[in-house]
């Protein structure tokens, strides 16, 4: 197998996993928003922000591709391809689970807001905790890219 193929498999999986995580996260919180709108439609702005938050992990996967795209050439070494494969899989998995869990946190916050509680800020803080690990994985990808 040519090394470039291994690198592109990793990039493809990173994009797919981060995108799938974002789809699940946004769908979970979006479904909660639709239910919450029935109770309190005046809080739509809060619901929208919390619903969109899980979409950022998909963007991290996209950014990961741009950070490594300079190395995706036909003369890439097997060492570089293996490093790219490993770090892209790590970012994809971190984004997948981070977005999924963040969607659940936001859905619970949305339900609480719809019940009359002032939870927007607290939900944002707790949701960022889940996102932190996707950011750390993106930072690791950047650092690995600097060593290639």
Coordinates of C-alpha atoms in Angstrom, one line a residue:
X1 CA 0.0 0.0 0.0
X2 CA 1.2 3.5 -0.8
X3 CA 1.7 5.6 2.3
X4 CA -0.6 8.4 0.9
X5 CA -3.5 5.9 0.9
X6 CA -3.0 5.3 4.6
X7 CA -2.9 9.0 5.3
X8 CA -6.1 9.7 3.3
X9 CA -7.9 6.8 5.0
X10 CA -7.2 8.6 8.3
X11 CA -8.3 11.9 7.0
X12 CA -11.5 10.4 5.6
X13 CA -12.3 8.7 8.9
X14 CA -11.6 11.9 10.8
X15 CA -14.0 13.9 8.7
X16 CA -16.7 11.2 8.9
X17 CA -16.4 10.6 12.6
X18 CA -16.4 14.3 13.5
X19 CA -19.3 15.0 11.2
X20 CA -21.3 12.0 12.5
X21 CA -20.7 13.2 16.1
X22 CA -22.0 16.7 15.2
X23 CA -25.0 15.3 13.5
X24 CA -26.0 13.3 16.5
X25 CA -25.2 16.1 19.0
X26 CA -27.2 18.7 17.1
X27 CA -30.1 16.3 16.5
X28 CA -30.3 15.5 20.2
X29 CA -30.3 19.1 21.3
X30 CA -32.5 20.1 18.3
X31 CA -35.1 17.6 19.3
X32 CA -35.1 19.0 22.8
X33 CA -35.5 22.5 21.4
X34 CA -38.6 21.5 19.4
X35 CA -40.2 20.1 22.5
X36 CA -39.2 23.1 24.6
X37 CA -40.7 25.5 22.0
X38 CA -44.1 24.0 22.9
X39 CA -43.6 25.1 26.5
X40 CA -41.8 28.4 26.1
X41 CA -41.4 29.8 22.5
X42 CA -39.9 33.1 23.8
X43 CA -36.6 31.3 24.6
X44 CA -35.9 30.3 21.0
X45 CA -32.6 32.2 21.0
X46 CA -31.3 30.2 23.9
X47 CA -32.5 26.9 22.4
X48 CA -30.8 27.8 19.1
X49 CA -27.4 28.5 20.6
X50 CA -27.4 25.4 22.7
X51 CA -28.6 23.3 19.7
X52 CA -25.9 24.6 17.4
X53 CA -23.0 24.1 19.9
X54 CA -22.4 20.4 19.0
X55 CA -21.8 21.4 15.4
X56 CA -18.4 22.8 16.2
X57 CA -16.8 19.3 16.4
X58 CA -17.5 18.8 12.7
X59 CA -15.6 22.0 12.1
X60 CA -12.7 20.7 14.1
X61 CA -12.5 17.7 11.8
X62 CA -12.5 20.0 8.8
X63 CA -9.8 22.2 10.3
X64 CA -7.7 19.1 11.0
X65 CA -7.7 18.4 7.3
X66 CA -6.4 21.9 6.5
X67 CA -3.7 21.7 9.1
X68 CA -2.4 18.5 7.6
X69 CA -3.1 19.1 3.9
X70 CA 0.4 20.3 3.2
X71 CA 1.7 16.8 4.0
X72 CA -0.7 14.9 1.7
X73 CA 1.6 14.6 -1.3
X74 CA 2.5 11.5 -3.4
X75 CA 6.0 11.5 -1.9
X76 CA 4.9 11.2 1.7
X77 CA 6.9 8.7 3.8
X78 CA 5.4 5.8 5.7
X79 CA 6.4 7.4 9.0
X80 CA 4.4 10.6 8.1
X81 CA 1.4 8.6 6.8
X82 CA 1.3 6.5 10.0
X83 CA 1.5 9.7 12.1
X84 CA -1.3 11.3 10.1
X85 CA -3.4 8.2 10.3
X86 CA -3.1 7.9 14.1
X87 CA -3.7 11.5 14.9
X88 CA -6.7 11.9 12.6
X89 CA -8.3 8.8 14.1
X90 CA -7.8 10.3 17.5
X91 CA -9.3 13.6 16.6
X92 CA -12.3 11.9 14.8
X93 CA -13.1 9.7 17.8
X94 CA -12.7 12.6 20.3
X95 CA -15.0 14.8 18.2
X96 CA -17.6 11.9 17.8
X97 CA -18.0 11.3 21.5
X98 CA -17.6 14.9 22.5
X99 CA -20.3 16.1 20.2
X100 CA -22.7 13.3 21.2
X101 CA -22.3 14.0 24.9
X102 CA -22.4 17.7 24.5
X103 CA -25.7 17.3 22.7
X104 CA -27.0 15.4 25.7
X105 CA -25.9 18.2 28.1
X106 CA -27.5 20.9 26.0
X107 CA -30.7 18.9 25.7
X108 CA -31.0 18.7 29.5
X109 CA -30.3 22.4 29.7
X110 CA -32.9 23.2 27.2
X111 CA -35.5 21.1 29.1
X112 CA -34.6 23.0 32.3
X113 CA -34.9 26.4 30.6
X114 CA -38.3 25.4 29.2
X115 CA -39.4 24.5 32.7
X116 CA -38.6 28.1 33.8
X117 CA -35.2 27.7 35.3
X118 CA -32.4 30.2 34.5
X119 CA -29.9 27.6 33.1
X120 CA -28.5 29.1 29.9
X121 CA -25.1 30.2 31.2
X122 CA -24.6 27.2 33.4
X123 CA -25.5 24.8 30.5
X124 CA -23.0 26.6 28.3
X125 CA -20.2 26.2 30.9
X126 CA -21.0 22.5 31.3
X127 CA -21.2 21.9 27.6
X128 CA -17.8 23.5 27.0
X129 CA -16.3 20.9 29.4
X130 CA -17.4 18.2 26.9
X131 CA -16.0 20.2 24.0
X132 CA -12.6 20.7 25.7
X133 CA -11.5 17.2 24.8
X134 CA -12.2 17.8 21.1
X135 CA -10.1 21.0 21.4
X136 CA -7.3 19.1 23.0
X137 CA -7.3 16.5 20.3
X138 CA -7.2 19.3 17.7
X139 CA -4.2 20.8 19.5
X140 CA -2.5 17.4 19.5
X141 CA -3.1 17.1 15.7
X142 CA -1.5 20.6 15.3
X143 CA 1.5 19.6 17.4
X144 CA 2.0 16.3 15.5
X145 CA 1.7 18.2 12.3
X146 CA 4.6 20.4 13.4
X147 CA 6.8 17.4 13.9
X148 CA 6.3 15.9 10.4

